[in-house]
GROMACS .gro file of C-alpha atoms in nm:
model
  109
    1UNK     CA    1   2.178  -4.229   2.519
    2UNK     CA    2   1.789  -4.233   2.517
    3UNK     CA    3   1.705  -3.854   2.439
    4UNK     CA    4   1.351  -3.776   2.558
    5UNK     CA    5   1.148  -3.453   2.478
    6UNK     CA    6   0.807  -3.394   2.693
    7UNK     CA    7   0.475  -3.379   2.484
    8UNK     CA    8   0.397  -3.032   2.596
    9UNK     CA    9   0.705  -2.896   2.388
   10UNK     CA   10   0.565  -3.033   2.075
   11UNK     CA   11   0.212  -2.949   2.154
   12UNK     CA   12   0.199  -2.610   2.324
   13UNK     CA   13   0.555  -2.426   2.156
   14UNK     CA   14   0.650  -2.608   1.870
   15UNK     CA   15   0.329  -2.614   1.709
   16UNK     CA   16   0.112  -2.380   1.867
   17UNK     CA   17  -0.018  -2.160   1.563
   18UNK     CA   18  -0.172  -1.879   1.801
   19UNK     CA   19   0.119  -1.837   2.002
   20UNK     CA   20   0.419  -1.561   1.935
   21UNK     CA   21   0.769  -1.705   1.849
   22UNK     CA   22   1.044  -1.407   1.817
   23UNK     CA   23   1.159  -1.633   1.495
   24UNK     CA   24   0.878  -1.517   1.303
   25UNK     CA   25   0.823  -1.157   1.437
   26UNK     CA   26   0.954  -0.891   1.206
   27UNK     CA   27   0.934  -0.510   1.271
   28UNK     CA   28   0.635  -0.372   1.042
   29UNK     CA   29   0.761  -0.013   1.031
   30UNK     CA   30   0.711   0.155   0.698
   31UNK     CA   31   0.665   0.507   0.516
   32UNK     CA   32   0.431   0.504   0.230
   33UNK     CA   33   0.353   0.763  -0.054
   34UNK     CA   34  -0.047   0.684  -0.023
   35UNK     CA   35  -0.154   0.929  -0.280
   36UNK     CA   36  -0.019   1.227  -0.502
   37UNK     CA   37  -0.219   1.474  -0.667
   38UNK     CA   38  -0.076   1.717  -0.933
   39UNK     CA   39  -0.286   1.973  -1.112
   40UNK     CA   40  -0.230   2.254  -1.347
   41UNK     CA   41  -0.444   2.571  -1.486
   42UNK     CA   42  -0.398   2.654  -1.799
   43UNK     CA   43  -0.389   3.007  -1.934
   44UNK     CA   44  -0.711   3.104  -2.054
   45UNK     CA   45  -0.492   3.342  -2.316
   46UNK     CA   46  -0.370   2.994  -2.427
   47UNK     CA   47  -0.706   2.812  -2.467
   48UNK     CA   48  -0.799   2.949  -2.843
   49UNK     CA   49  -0.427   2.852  -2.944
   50UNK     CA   50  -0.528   2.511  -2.867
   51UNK     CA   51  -0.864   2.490  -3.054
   52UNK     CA   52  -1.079   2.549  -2.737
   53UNK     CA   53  -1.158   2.918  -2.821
   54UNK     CA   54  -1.552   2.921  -2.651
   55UNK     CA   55  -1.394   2.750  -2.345
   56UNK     CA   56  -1.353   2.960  -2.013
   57UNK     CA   57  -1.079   2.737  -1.822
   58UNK     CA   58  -0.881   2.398  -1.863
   59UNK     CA   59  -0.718   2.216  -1.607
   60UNK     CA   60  -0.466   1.940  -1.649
   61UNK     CA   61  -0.402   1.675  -1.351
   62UNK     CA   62  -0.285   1.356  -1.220
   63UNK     CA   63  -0.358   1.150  -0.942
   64UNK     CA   64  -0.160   0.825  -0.839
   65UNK     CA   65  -0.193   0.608  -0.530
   66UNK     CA   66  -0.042   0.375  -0.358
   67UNK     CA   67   0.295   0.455  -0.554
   68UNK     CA   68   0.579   0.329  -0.313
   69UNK     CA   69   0.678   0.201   0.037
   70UNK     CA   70   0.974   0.202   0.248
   71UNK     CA   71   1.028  -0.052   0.465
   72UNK     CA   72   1.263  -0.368   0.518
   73UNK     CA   73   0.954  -0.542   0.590
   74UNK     CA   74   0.957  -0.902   0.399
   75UNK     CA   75   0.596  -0.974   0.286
   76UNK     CA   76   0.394  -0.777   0.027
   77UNK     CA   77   0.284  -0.514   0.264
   78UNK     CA   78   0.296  -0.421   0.613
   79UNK     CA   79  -0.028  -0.258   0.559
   80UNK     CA   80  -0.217  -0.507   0.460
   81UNK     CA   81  -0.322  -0.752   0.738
   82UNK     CA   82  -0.524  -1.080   0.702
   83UNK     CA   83  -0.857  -0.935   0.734
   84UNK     CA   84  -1.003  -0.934   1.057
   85UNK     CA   85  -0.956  -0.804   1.412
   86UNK     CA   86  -0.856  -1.114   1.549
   87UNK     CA   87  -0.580  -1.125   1.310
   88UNK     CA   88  -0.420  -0.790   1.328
   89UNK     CA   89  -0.095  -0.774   1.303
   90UNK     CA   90  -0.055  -1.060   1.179
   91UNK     CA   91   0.043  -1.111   0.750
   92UNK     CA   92  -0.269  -1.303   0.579
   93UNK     CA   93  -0.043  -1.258   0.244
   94UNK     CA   94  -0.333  -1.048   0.139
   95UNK     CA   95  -0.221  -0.831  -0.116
   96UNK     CA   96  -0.160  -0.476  -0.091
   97UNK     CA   97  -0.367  -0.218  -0.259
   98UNK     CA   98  -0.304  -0.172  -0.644
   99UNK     CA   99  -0.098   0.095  -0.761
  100UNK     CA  100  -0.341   0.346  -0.973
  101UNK     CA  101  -0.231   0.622  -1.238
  102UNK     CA  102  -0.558   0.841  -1.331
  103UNK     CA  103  -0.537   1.128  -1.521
  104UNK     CA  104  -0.808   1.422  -1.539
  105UNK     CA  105  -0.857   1.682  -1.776
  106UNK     CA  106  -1.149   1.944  -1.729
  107UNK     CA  107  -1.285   2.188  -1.959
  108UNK     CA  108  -1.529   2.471  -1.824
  109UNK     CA  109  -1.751   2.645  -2.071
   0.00000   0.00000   0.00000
């Protein structure tokens, strides 16, 4: 038996870039750790112990961002769109913001 399909199946669902298709829609819900900032103040009793005798303070810290995300999200990030307004919501496979490890020391005189 001759199957037939109609053109406007092919041309306005099957491959119809702009429109929505529940196959490829994903939920984007996610927790992130953004940023975390740890800093400590050294005793100034402890300062000429460590060789910085004329010093009046030292402080100790570390910053990291971007350090992890929860989801069950399948591309890199359900943050990271593909760049435009037109296309939120919608994974560009941009990649998500690098993951950063600074540390800081400070020494007031």
């Amino acid at each position: 038996q001759d199957q037939k399909i109609a053109e406007s199946f092919f041309s306005g669902g099957l491959y119809n870039g702009l429109g929505t298709s529940d196959y490829f829609v994903e939920s984007g819900a996610y927790l992130k750790l953004s940023e975390l900032s740890v800093g400590y103040d050294v005793n100034p009793r402890l300062l000429p112990k460590l060789g910085l005798g004329r010093a009046s303070g030292l402080r100790v810290a570390f910053v990291a961002r971007n350090l992890y995300t929860w989801s069950n999200y399948s591309g890199f990030d359900p943050d990271v769109t593909s760049g435009s307004d037109f296309n939120y919501k919608i994974d560009g496979f941009g990649y998500p913001p690098f993951r950063t490890l600074t540390g800081q020391v400070e020494i007031r005189f």
